[in-house]
């Protein structure tokens, strides 16, 4: 999908608005899971879409990507593992390491 003066379209924006399609959501979800399995869609983008839908419709989070409190981290981690996303704890460590490295490499960082 192209947009933005010929550059690629930011898929999470499109996918997180799939919750508007009540009639076709189940079909879209099933198809996109096939794309995750084939490597054509990132597991993260799929989880964002599904969490946006579940948050909007049922006020729950399956993967911990919407702003709803995760009540069962073990279940969220199992859901993440099924589609290939690191656990919540591991994801947090990855983020912390990334920002630590970014801070170290930034010669213009001001504290």
N, CA, C and O atoms as a printed pandas DataFrame, in Angstrom:
     atom_number atom_name residue_name chain_id  residue_number  x_coord  y_coord  z_coord
0              1         N          UNK        A               1    0.857   -1.171    0.000
1              2        CA          UNK        A               1    0.000    0.000    0.000
2              3         C          UNK        A               1    0.899    1.229    0.000
3              4         O          UNK        A               1    1.838    1.321    0.791
4              5         N          UNK        A               2    0.614    2.154   -0.874
5              6        CA          UNK        A               2    1.440    3.355   -0.987
6              7         C          UNK        A               2    0.640    4.581   -0.561
7              8         O          UNK        A               2   -0.582    4.630   -0.700
8              9         N          UNK        A               3    1.335    5.531   -0.057
9             10        CA          UNK        A               3    0.758    6.796    0.371
10            11         C          UNK        A               3    1.887    7.728    0.727
11            12         O          UNK        A               3    3.051    7.390    0.516
12            13         N          UNK        A               4    1.585    8.860    1.245
13            14        CA          UNK        A               4    2.609    9.767    1.732
14            15         C          UNK        A               4    3.653   10.071    0.651
15            16         O          UNK        A               4    4.847    9.862    0.865
16            17         N          UNK        A               5    3.201   10.563   -0.506
17            18        CA          UNK        A               5    4.082   10.923   -1.622
18            19         C          UNK        A               5    4.914    9.756   -2.136
19            20         O          UNK        A               5    6.111    9.907   -2.381
20            21         N          UNK        A               6    4.294    8.604   -2.299
21            22        CA          UNK        A               6    4.975    7.453   -2.873
22            23         C          UNK        A               6    5.733    6.594   -1.877
23            24         O          UNK        A               6    6.255    5.544   -2.253
24            25         N          UNK        A               7    5.809    6.997   -0.644
25            26        CA          UNK        A               7    6.467    6.171    0.375
26            27         C          UNK        A               7    5.454    5.179    0.924
27            28         O          UNK        A               7    4.245    5.351    0.768
28            29         N          UNK        A               8    5.958    4.157    1.559
29            30        CA          UNK        A               8    5.096    3.133    2.120
30            31         C          UNK        A               8    4.149    3.676    3.175
31            32         O          UNK        A               8    4.427    4.685    3.823
32            33         N          UNK        A               9    3.037    2.997    3.333
33            34        CA          UNK        A               9    2.035    3.372    4.323
34            35         C          UNK        A               9    2.404    2.740    5.663
35            36         O          UNK        A               9    2.829    1.585    5.698
36            37         N          UNK        A              10    2.255    3.455    6.738
37            38        CA          UNK        A              10    2.565    2.956    8.076
38            39         C          UNK        A              10    1.473    1.971    8.486
39            40         O          UNK        A              10    0.384    2.379    8.890
40            41         N          UNK        A              11    1.764    0.674    8.381
41            42        CA          UNK        A              11    0.764   -0.370    8.589
42            43         C          UNK        A              11    0.078   -0.346    9.954
43            44         O          UNK        A              11   -1.133   -0.561   10.010
44            45         N          UNK        A              12    0.790   -0.094   11.059
45            46        CA          UNK        A              12    0.070   -0.092   12.343
46            47         C          UNK        A              12   -1.104    0.888   12.378
47            48         O          UNK        A              12   -2.111    0.624   13.035
48            49         N          UNK        A              13   -0.982    1.996   11.687
49            50        CA          UNK        A              13   -2.089    2.956   11.647
50            51         C          UNK        A              13   -3.322    2.317   11.019
51            52         O          UNK        A              13   -4.427    2.434   11.549
52            53         N          UNK        A              14   -3.134    1.652    9.907
53            54        CA          UNK        A              14   -4.243    0.979    9.236
54            55         C          UNK        A              14   -4.784   -0.166   10.094
55            56         O          UNK        A              14   -5.992   -0.286   10.294
56            57         N          UNK        A              15   -3.885   -0.993   10.591
57            58        CA          UNK        A              15   -4.305   -2.186   11.323
58            59         C          UNK        A              15   -5.022   -1.871   12.628
59            60         O          UNK        A              15   -5.980   -2.554   12.987
60            61         N          UNK        A              16   -4.572   -0.850   13.335
61            62        CA          UNK        A              16   -5.227   -0.544   14.610
62            63         C          UNK        A              16   -6.605    0.072   14.422
63            64         O          UNK        A              16   -7.347    0.238   15.391
64            65         N          UNK        A              17   -6.953    0.410   13.194
65            66        CA          UNK        A              17   -8.293    0.915   12.915
66            67         C          UNK        A              17   -9.214   -0.161   12.332
67            68         O          UNK        A              17  -10.327    0.139   11.902
68            69         N          UNK        A              18   -8.752   -1.400   12.318
69            70        CA          UNK        A              18   -9.567   -2.504   11.827
70            71         C          UNK        A              18  -10.753   -2.766   12.747
71            72         O          UNK        A              18  -11.724   -3.406   12.343
72            73         N          UNK        A              19  -10.680   -2.272   13.986
73            74        CA          UNK        A              19  -11.787   -2.507   14.915
74            75         C          UNK        A              19  -13.069   -1.827   14.457
75            76         O          UNK        A              19  -14.143   -2.093   14.997
76            77         N          UNK        A              20  -12.960   -0.952   13.465
77            78        CA          UNK        A              20  -14.146   -0.318   12.900
78            79         C          UNK        A              20  -14.934   -1.292   12.021
79            80         O          UNK        A              20  -16.116   -1.081   11.751
80            81         N          UNK        A              21  -14.270   -2.354   11.581
81            82        CA          UNK        A              21  -14.880   -3.308   10.663
82            83         C          UNK        A              21  -15.424   -4.515   11.427
83            84         O          UNK        A              21  -14.841   -5.598   11.390
84            85         N          UNK        A              22  -16.523   -4.320   12.103
85            86        CA          UNK        A              22  -17.112   -5.399   12.905
86            87         C          UNK        A              22  -17.485   -6.600   12.038
87            88         O          UNK        A              22  -17.272   -7.749   12.423
88            89         N          UNK        A              23  -18.032   -6.322   10.890
89            90        CA          UNK        A              23  -18.532   -7.376   10.008
90            91         C          UNK        A              23  -17.404   -8.263    9.483
91            92         O          UNK        A              23  -17.581   -9.474    9.348
92            93         N          UNK        A              24  -16.260   -7.676    9.191
93            94        CA          UNK        A              24  -15.185   -8.415    8.535
94            95         C          UNK        A              24  -13.986   -8.700    9.431
95            96         O          UNK        A              24  -13.001   -9.279    8.973
96            97         N          UNK        A              25  -14.052   -8.305   10.696
97            98        CA          UNK        A              25  -12.876   -8.420   11.560
98            99         C          UNK        A              25  -12.366   -9.851   11.685
99           100         O          UNK        A              25  -11.159  -10.076   11.590
100          101         N          UNK        A              26  -13.240  -10.814   11.892
101          102        CA          UNK        A              26  -12.801  -12.206   12.066
102          103         C          UNK        A              26  -12.033  -12.685   10.833
103          104         O          UNK        A              26  -11.006  -13.351   10.963
104          105         N          UNK        A              27  -12.517  -12.354    9.658
105          106        CA          UNK        A              27  -11.835  -12.738    8.414
106          107         C          UNK        A              27  -10.480  -12.035    8.317
107          108         O          UNK        A              27   -9.476  -12.664    7.983
108          109         N          UNK        A              28  -10.453  -10.741    8.606
109          110        CA          UNK        A              28   -9.210   -9.961    8.538
110          111         C          UNK        A              28   -8.188  -10.527    9.522
111          112         O          UNK        A              28   -7.017  -10.691    9.181
112          113         N          UNK        A              29   -8.629  -10.822   10.730
113          114        CA          UNK        A              29   -7.730  -11.356   11.758
114          115         C          UNK        A              29   -7.130  -12.690   11.308
115          116         O          UNK        A              29   -5.927  -12.913   11.447
116          117         N          UNK        A              30   -7.958  -13.559   10.779
117          118        CA          UNK        A              30   -7.497  -14.871   10.313
118          119         C          UNK        A              30   -6.484  -14.727    9.174
119          120         O          UNK        A              30   -5.448  -15.392    9.170
120          121         N          UNK        A              31   -6.787  -13.862    8.218
121          122        CA          UNK        A              31   -5.887  -13.645    7.083
122          123         C          UNK        A              31   -4.563  -13.049    7.533
123          124         O          UNK        A              31   -3.501  -13.466    7.070
124          125         N          UNK        A              32   -4.622  -12.080    8.432
125          126        CA          UNK        A              32   -3.390  -11.438    8.884
126          127         C          UNK        A              32   -2.528  -12.396    9.693
127          128         O          UNK        A              32   -1.302  -12.289    9.664
128          129         N          UNK        A              33   -3.139  -13.329   10.412
129          130        CA          UNK        A              33   -2.364  -14.334   11.130
130          131         C          UNK        A              33   -1.597  -15.209   10.132
131          132         O          UNK        A              33   -0.469  -15.621   10.403
132          133         N          UNK        A              34   -2.207  -15.489    8.986
133          134        CA          UNK        A              34   -1.499  -16.223    7.928
134          135         C          UNK        A              34   -0.279  -15.426    7.464
135          136         O          UNK        A              34    0.783  -15.998    7.219
136          137         N          UNK        A              35   -0.432  -14.115    7.346
137          138        CA          UNK        A              35    0.690  -13.269    6.927
138          139         C          UNK        A              35    1.787  -13.226    7.987
139          140         O          UNK        A              35    2.967  -13.127    7.650
140          141         N          UNK        A              36    1.415  -13.297    9.254
141          142        CA          UNK        A              36    2.416  -13.365   10.326
142          143         C          UNK        A              36    3.208  -14.658   10.171
143          144         O          UNK        A              36    4.437  -14.655   10.229
144          145         N          UNK        A              37    2.493  -15.761    9.974
145          146        CA          UNK        A              37    3.146  -17.066    9.858
146          147         C          UNK        A              37    4.053  -17.147    8.631
147          148         O          UNK        A              37    5.065  -17.847    8.657
148          149         N          UNK        A              38    3.699  -16.438    7.556
149          150        CA          UNK        A              38    4.517  -16.460    6.333
150          151         C          UNK        A              38    5.655  -15.436    6.382
151          152         O          UNK        A              38    6.534  -15.437    5.520
152          153         N          UNK        A              39    5.633  -14.558    7.398
153          154        CA          UNK        A              39    6.676  -13.552    7.522
154          155         C          UNK        A              39    6.383  -12.253    6.798
155          156         O          UNK        A              39    7.243  -11.375    6.740
156          157         N          UNK        A              40    5.181  -12.110    6.244
157          158        CA          UNK        A              40    4.808  -10.903    5.507
158          159         C          UNK        A              40    4.233   -9.801    6.393
159          160         O          UNK        A              40    4.047   -8.676    5.931
160          161         N          UNK        A              41    3.955  -10.103    7.638
161          162        CA          UNK        A              41    3.454   -9.123    8.605
162          163         C          UNK        A              41    4.174   -9.373    9.924
163          164         O          UNK        A              41    4.344  -10.522   10.333
164          165         N          UNK        A              42    4.591   -8.313   10.584
165          166        CA          UNK        A              42    5.287   -8.508   11.857
166          167         C          UNK        A              42    4.294   -8.941   12.931
167          168         O          UNK        A              42    3.148   -8.492   12.939
168          169         N          UNK        A              43    4.733   -9.811   13.832
169          170        CA          UNK        A              43    3.869  -10.196   14.952
170          171         C          UNK        A              43    3.445   -8.986   15.780
171          172         O          UNK        A              43    2.331   -8.943   16.302
172          173         N          UNK        A              44    4.331   -8.011   15.897
173          174        CA          UNK        A              44    4.032   -6.800   16.666
174          175         C          UNK        A              44    2.840   -6.049   16.060
175          176         O          UNK        A              44    1.941   -5.621   16.783
176          177         N          UNK        A              45    2.838   -5.892   14.737
177          178        CA          UNK        A              45    1.728   -5.191   14.081
178          179         C          UNK        A              45    0.414   -5.949   14.253
179          180         O          UNK        A              45   -0.636   -5.343   14.466
180          181         N          UNK        A              46    0.478   -7.270   14.160
181          182        CA          UNK        A              46   -0.717   -8.100   14.363
182          183         C          UNK        A              46   -1.251   -7.927   15.797
183          184         O          UNK        A              46   -2.451   -7.746   16.004
184          185         N          UNK        A              47   -0.340   -7.985   16.778
185          186        CA          UNK        A              47   -0.739   -7.847   18.180
186          187         C          UNK        A              47   -1.332   -6.468   18.452
187          188         O          UNK        A              47   -2.303   -6.346   19.198
188          189         N          UNK        A              48   -0.750   -5.428   17.850
189          190        CA          UNK        A              48   -1.312   -4.076   18.008
190          191         C          UNK        A              48   -2.750   -4.027   17.516
191          192         O          UNK        A              48   -3.627   -3.460   18.167
192          193         N          UNK        A              49   -2.976   -4.638   16.342
193          194        CA          UNK        A              49   -4.320   -4.642   15.765
194          195         C          UNK        A              49   -5.298   -5.383   16.682
195          196         O          UNK        A              49   -6.379   -4.878   16.987
196          197         N          UNK        A              50   -4.908   -6.583   17.118
197          198        CA          UNK        A              50   -5.820   -7.388   17.922
198          199         C          UNK        A              50   -6.060   -6.749   19.287
199          200         O          UNK        A              50   -7.181   -6.781   19.794
200          201         N          UNK        A              51   -5.024   -6.172   19.884
201          202        CA          UNK        A              51   -5.204   -5.495   21.166
202          203         C          UNK        A              51   -6.095   -4.254   21.028
203          204         O          UNK        A              51   -6.901   -3.966   21.912
204          205         N          UNK        A              52   -5.948   -3.528   19.925
205          206        CA          UNK        A              52   -6.815   -2.363   19.708
206          207         C          UNK        A              52   -8.274   -2.812   19.628
207          208         O          UNK        A              52   -9.156   -2.183   20.213
208          209         N          UNK        A              53   -8.519   -3.891   18.910
209          210        CA          UNK        A              53   -9.883   -4.415   18.774
210          211         C          UNK        A              53  -10.420   -4.893   20.128
211          212         O          UNK        A              53  -11.517   -4.514   20.539
212          213         N          UNK        A              54   -9.632   -5.731   20.814
213          214        CA          UNK        A              54  -10.093   -6.285   22.093
214          215         C          UNK        A              54  -10.252   -5.195   23.156
215          216         O          UNK        A              54  -11.156   -5.257   23.990
216          217         N          UNK        A              55   -9.380   -4.214   23.119
217          218        CA          UNK        A              55   -9.501   -3.102   24.067
218          219         C          UNK        A              55  -10.756   -2.301   23.828
219          220         O          UNK        A              55  -11.434   -1.889   24.769
220          221         N          UNK        A              56  -11.063   -2.082   22.562
221          222        CA          UNK        A              56  -12.236   -1.301   22.181
222          223         C          UNK        A              56  -13.538   -2.056   22.458
223          224         O          UNK        A              56  -14.511   -1.472   22.936
224          225         N          UNK        A              57  -13.549   -3.339   22.158
225          226        CA          UNK        A              57  -14.790   -4.115   22.270
226          227         C          UNK        A              57  -15.019   -4.730   23.649
227          228         O          UNK        A              57  -16.154   -4.797   24.121
228          229         N          UNK        A              58  -13.931   -5.183   24.302
229          230        CA          UNK        A              58  -14.100   -5.931   25.554
230          231         C          UNK        A              58  -13.287   -5.371   26.717
231          232         O          UNK        A              58  -13.317   -5.923   27.817
232          233         N          UNK        A              59  -12.563   -4.281   26.482
233          234        CA          UNK        A              59  -11.744   -3.640   27.507
234          235         C          UNK        A              59  -10.716   -4.604   28.112
235          236         O          UNK        A              59  -10.486   -4.607   29.321
236          237         N          UNK        A              60  -10.095   -5.431   27.237
237          238        CA          UNK        A              60   -9.040   -6.341   27.681
238          239         C          UNK        A              60   -7.844   -6.218   26.747
239          240         O          UNK        A              60   -7.948   -5.667   25.651
240          241         N          UNK        A              61   -6.722   -6.733   27.192
241          242        CA          UNK        A              61   -5.516   -6.792   26.370
242          243         C          UNK        A              61   -5.045   -8.239   26.300
243          244         O          UNK        A              61   -4.999   -8.930   27.318
244          245         N          UNK        A              62   -4.697   -8.696   25.112
245          246        CA          UNK        A              62   -4.194  -10.055   24.943
246          247         C          UNK        A              62   -2.677  -10.109   24.950
247          248         O          UNK        A              62   -2.083  -11.105   25.362
248          249         N          UNK        A              63   -2.048   -9.023   24.487
249          250        CA          UNK        A              63   -0.601   -9.007   24.311
250          251         C          UNK        A              63    0.094   -7.920   25.131
251          252         O          UNK        A              63    1.322   -7.899   25.214
252          253         N          UNK        A              64   -0.671   -7.031   25.728
253          254        CA          UNK        A              64   -0.104   -5.962   26.541
254          255         C          UNK        A              64    0.321   -4.741   25.746
255          256         O          UNK        A              64    1.201   -3.999   26.182
256          257         N          UNK        A              65   -0.289   -4.518   24.582
257          258        CA          UNK        A              65    0.088   -3.388   23.739
258          259         C          UNK        A              65   -0.886   -2.221   23.780
259          260         O          UNK        A              65   -0.562   -1.141   23.287
260          261         N          UNK        A              66   -2.063   -2.407   24.350
261          262        CA          UNK        A              66   -2.942   -1.245   24.487
262          263         C          UNK        A              66   -2.744   -0.677   25.891
263          264         O          UNK        A              66   -1.954   -1.209   26.671
264          265         N          UNK        A              67   -3.422    0.347   26.196
265          266        CA          UNK        A              67   -3.195    1.033   27.478
266          267         C          UNK        A              67   -4.028    0.453   28.618
267          268         O          UNK        A              67   -4.293    1.133   29.610
268          269         N          UNK        A              68   -4.434   -0.790   28.473
269          270        CA          UNK        A              68   -5.222   -1.467   29.509
270          271         C          UNK        A              68   -4.267   -2.287   30.376
271          272         O          UNK        A              68   -3.353   -2.928   29.858
272          273         N          UNK        A              69   -4.472   -2.268   31.665
273          274        CA          UNK        A              69   -3.607   -3.000   32.594
274          275         C          UNK        A              69   -3.693   -4.502   32.315
275          276         O          UNK        A              69   -4.779   -5.065   32.175
276          277         N          UNK        A              70   -2.528   -5.129   32.237
277          278        CA          UNK        A              70   -2.457   -6.578   32.030
278          279         C          UNK        A              70   -2.750   -7.263   33.359
279          280         O          UNK        A              70   -2.007   -7.101   34.327
280          281         N          UNK        A              71   -3.825   -8.021   33.398
281          282        CA          UNK        A              71   -4.224   -8.686   34.644
282          283         C          UNK        A              71   -3.511  -10.014   34.838
283          284         O          UNK        A              71   -3.298  -10.445   35.971
284          285         N          UNK        A              72   -3.140  -10.669   33.735
285          286        CA          UNK        A              72   -2.487  -11.976   33.807
286          287         C          UNK        A              72   -1.284  -11.969   32.870
287          288         O          UNK        A              72   -1.417  -12.242   31.676
288          289         N          UNK        A              73   -0.110  -11.658   33.414
289          290        CA          UNK        A              73    1.082  -11.563   32.562
290          291         C          UNK        A              73    1.465  -12.919   31.976
291          292         O          UNK        A              73    2.009  -12.982   30.873
292          293         N          UNK        A              74    1.190  -13.996   32.694
293          294        CA          UNK        A              74    1.506  -15.329   32.163
294          295         C          UNK        A              74    0.696  -15.594   30.893
295          296         O          UNK        A              74    1.219  -16.118   29.910
296          297         N          UNK        A              75   -0.585  -15.226   30.927
297          298        CA          UNK        A              75   -1.431  -15.418   29.740
298          299         C          UNK        A              75   -0.971  -14.512   28.604
299          300         O          UNK        A              75   -0.894  -14.955   27.458
300          301         N          UNK        A              76   -0.666  -13.254   28.901
301          302        CA          UNK        A              76   -0.185  -12.330   27.869
302          303         C          UNK        A              76    1.114  -12.859   27.261
303          304         O          UNK        A              76    1.302  -12.783   26.047
304          305         N          UNK        A              77    2.004  -13.392   28.088
305          306        CA          UNK        A              77    3.263  -13.938   27.578
306          307         C          UNK        A              77    3.039  -15.178   26.721
307          308         O          UNK        A              77    3.749  -15.383   25.736
308          309         N          UNK        A              78    2.062  -16.006   27.082
309          310        CA          UNK        A              78    1.727  -17.170   26.241
310          311         C          UNK        A              78    1.200  -16.703   24.891
311          312         O          UNK        A              78    1.581  -17.239   23.851
312          313         N          UNK        A              79    0.316  -15.696   24.908
313          314        CA          UNK        A              79   -0.221  -15.160   23.656
314          315         C          UNK        A              79    0.902  -14.589   22.790
315          316         O          UNK        A              79    0.907  -14.778   21.573
316          317         N          UNK        A              80    1.840  -13.901   23.408
317          318        CA          UNK        A              80    2.975  -13.329   22.691
318          319         C          UNK        A              80    3.825  -14.431   22.065
319          320         O          UNK        A              80    4.224  -14.339   20.904
320          321         N          UNK        A              81    4.093  -15.459   22.837
321          322        CA          UNK        A              81    4.949  -16.547   22.365
322          323         C          UNK        A              81    4.352  -17.227   21.136
323          324         O          UNK        A              81    5.073  -17.568   20.198
324          325         N          UNK        A              82    3.044  -17.422   21.144
325          326        CA          UNK        A              82    2.371  -18.097   20.029
326          327         C          UNK        A              82    2.640  -17.399   18.693
327          328         O          UNK        A              82    2.778  -18.057   17.662
328          329         N          UNK        A              83    2.715  -16.064   18.717
329          330        CA          UNK        A              83    2.918  -15.340   17.459
330          331         C          UNK        A              83    4.350  -14.828   17.278
331          332         O          UNK        A              83    4.657  -14.182   16.276
332          333         N          UNK        A              84    5.227  -15.118   18.249
333          334        CA          UNK        A              84    6.630  -14.779   18.071
334          335         C          UNK        A              84    7.092  -13.449   18.636
335          336         O          UNK        A              84    8.015  -12.835   18.100
336          337         N          UNK        A              85    6.464  -12.997   19.712
337          338        CA          UNK        A              85    6.859  -11.748   20.368
338          339         C          UNK        A              85    7.521  -12.104   21.699
339          340         O          UNK        A              85    7.029  -12.980   22.411
340          341         N          UNK        A              86    8.635  -11.436   22.050
341          342        CA          UNK        A              86    9.268  -11.711   23.342
342          343         C          UNK        A              86    8.313  -11.440   24.510
343          344         O          UNK        A              86    7.355  -10.677   24.389
344          345         N          UNK        A              87    8.601  -12.082   25.628
345          346        CA          UNK        A              87    7.791  -11.876   26.834
346          347         C          UNK        A              87    7.803  -10.398   27.225
347          348         O          UNK        A              87    8.632   -9.625   26.746
348          349         N          UNK        A              88    6.892  -10.027   28.082
349          350        CA          UNK        A              88    6.807   -8.638   28.522
350          351         C          UNK        A              88    8.097   -8.227   29.238
351          352         O          UNK        A              88    8.594   -7.120   29.027
352          353         N          UNK        A              89    8.636   -9.102   30.075
353          354        CA          UNK        A              89    9.865   -8.798   30.802
354          355         C          UNK        A              89   11.038   -8.640   29.833
355          356         O          UNK        A              89   11.829   -7.704   29.955
356          357         N          UNK        A              90   11.146   -9.557   28.874
357          358        CA          UNK        A              90   12.228   -9.484   27.901
358          359         C          UNK        A              90   12.078   -8.244   27.017
359          360         O          UNK        A              90   13.074   -7.590   26.705
360          361         N          UNK        A              91   10.870   -7.917   26.616
361          362        CA          UNK        A              91   10.625   -6.711   25.811
362          363         C          UNK        A              91   11.041   -5.458   26.576
363          364         O          UNK        A              91   11.606   -4.531   25.996
364          365         N          UNK        A              92   10.762   -5.432   27.873
365          366        CA          UNK        A              92   11.148   -4.302   28.707
366          367         C          UNK        A              92   12.670   -4.169   28.752
367          368         O          UNK        A              92   13.202   -3.062   28.666
368          369         N          UNK        A              93   13.358   -5.281   28.885
369          370        CA          UNK        A              93   14.827   -5.269   28.901
370          371         C          UNK        A              93   15.379   -4.778   27.561
371          372         O          UNK        A              93   16.326   -3.992   27.530
372          373         N          UNK        A              94   14.797   -5.234   26.470
373          374        CA          UNK        A              94   15.231   -4.790   25.140
374          375         C          UNK        A              94   15.088   -3.276   25.017
375          376         O          UNK        A              94   15.996   -2.600   24.534
376          377         N          UNK        A              95   13.933   -2.739   25.460
377          378        CA          UNK        A              95   13.705   -1.284   25.405
378          379         C          UNK        A              95   14.715   -0.529   26.257
379          380         O          UNK        A              95   15.299    0.459   25.811
380          381         N          UNK        A              96   14.918   -0.998   27.484
381          382        CA          UNK        A              96   15.867   -0.332   28.390
382          383         C          UNK        A              96   17.275   -0.336   27.803
383          384         O          UNK        A              96   17.963    0.685   27.836
384          385         N          UNK        A              97   17.706   -1.469   27.270
385          386        CA          UNK        A              97   19.036   -1.551   26.661
386          387         C          UNK        A              97   19.152   -0.630   25.457
387          388         O          UNK        A              97   20.182    0.014   25.257
388          389         N          UNK        A              98   18.092   -0.567   24.654
389          390        CA          UNK        A              98   18.095    0.294   23.475
390          391         C          UNK        A              98   18.260    1.759   23.879
391          392         O          UNK        A              98   19.090    2.467   23.307
392          393         N          UNK        A              99   17.484    2.216   24.851
393          394        CA          UNK        A              99   17.557    3.620   25.253
394          395         C          UNK        A              99   18.864    3.929   25.993
395          396         O          UNK        A              99   19.376    5.045   25.906
396          397         N          UNK        A             100   19.396    2.958   26.708
397          398        CA          UNK        A             100   20.693    3.149   27.352
398          399         C          UNK        A             100   21.775    3.344   26.287
399          400         O          UNK        A             100   22.608    4.245   26.397
400          401         N          UNK        A             101   21.757    2.503   25.265
401          402        CA          UNK        A             101   22.736    2.611   24.176
402          403         C          UNK        A             101   22.541    3.919   23.416
403          404         O          UNK        A             101   23.517    4.573   23.049
404          405         N          UNK        A             102   21.318    4.295   23.183
405          406        CA          UNK        A             102   21.023    5.549   22.494
406          407         C          UNK        A             102   21.585    6.727   23.282
407          408         O          UNK        A             102   22.177    7.642   22.708
408          409         N          UNK        A             103   21.397    6.698   24.591
409          410        CA          UNK        A             103   21.901    7.766   25.461
410          411         C          UNK        A             103   23.430    7.802   25.424
411          412         O          UNK        A             103   24.023    8.879   25.354
412          413         N          UNK        A             104   24.068    6.636   25.471
413          414        CA          UNK        A             104   25.525    6.560   25.433
414          415         C          UNK        A             104   26.090    7.090   24.112
415          416         O          UNK        A             104   27.131    7.747   24.094
416          417         N          UNK        A             105   25.397    6.801   23.013
417          418        CA          UNK        A             105   25.867    7.189   21.687
418          419         C          UNK        A             105   25.547    8.628   21.318
419          420         O          UNK        A             105   26.102    9.164   20.359
420          421         N          UNK        A             106   24.660    9.253   22.072
421          422        CA          UNK        A             106   24.225   10.611   21.746
422          423         C          UNK        A             106   25.210   11.624   22.315
423          424         O          UNK        A             106   25.274   11.834   23.526
424          425         N          UNK        A             107   25.977   12.248   21.423
425          426        CA          UNK        A             107   26.966   13.219   21.866
426          427         C          UNK        A             107   26.319   14.538   22.274
427          428         O          UNK        A             107   26.980   15.402   22.851
428          429         N          UNK        A             108   25.025   14.697   21.975
429          430        CA          UNK        A             108   24.326   15.944   22.298
430          431         C          UNK        A             108   23.388   15.784   23.496
431          432         O          UNK        A             108   22.606   16.686   23.799
432          433         N          UNK        A             109   23.465   14.632   24.180
433          434        CA          UNK        A             109   22.554   14.370   25.291
434          435         C          UNK        A             109   22.846   15.320   26.451
435          436         O          UNK        A             109   23.999   15.492   26.847
436          437         N          UNK        A             110   21.816   15.921   26.981
437          438        CA          UNK        A             110   21.938   16.843   28.107
438          439         C          UNK        A             110   21.137   16.294   29.263
439          440         O          UNK        A             110   19.963   15.954   29.114
440          441         N          UNK        A             111   21.781   16.206   30.427
441          442        CA          UNK        A             111   21.043   15.727   31.623
442          443         C          UNK        A             111   20.567   16.883   32.440
443          444         O          UNK        A             111   19.931   16.687   33.476
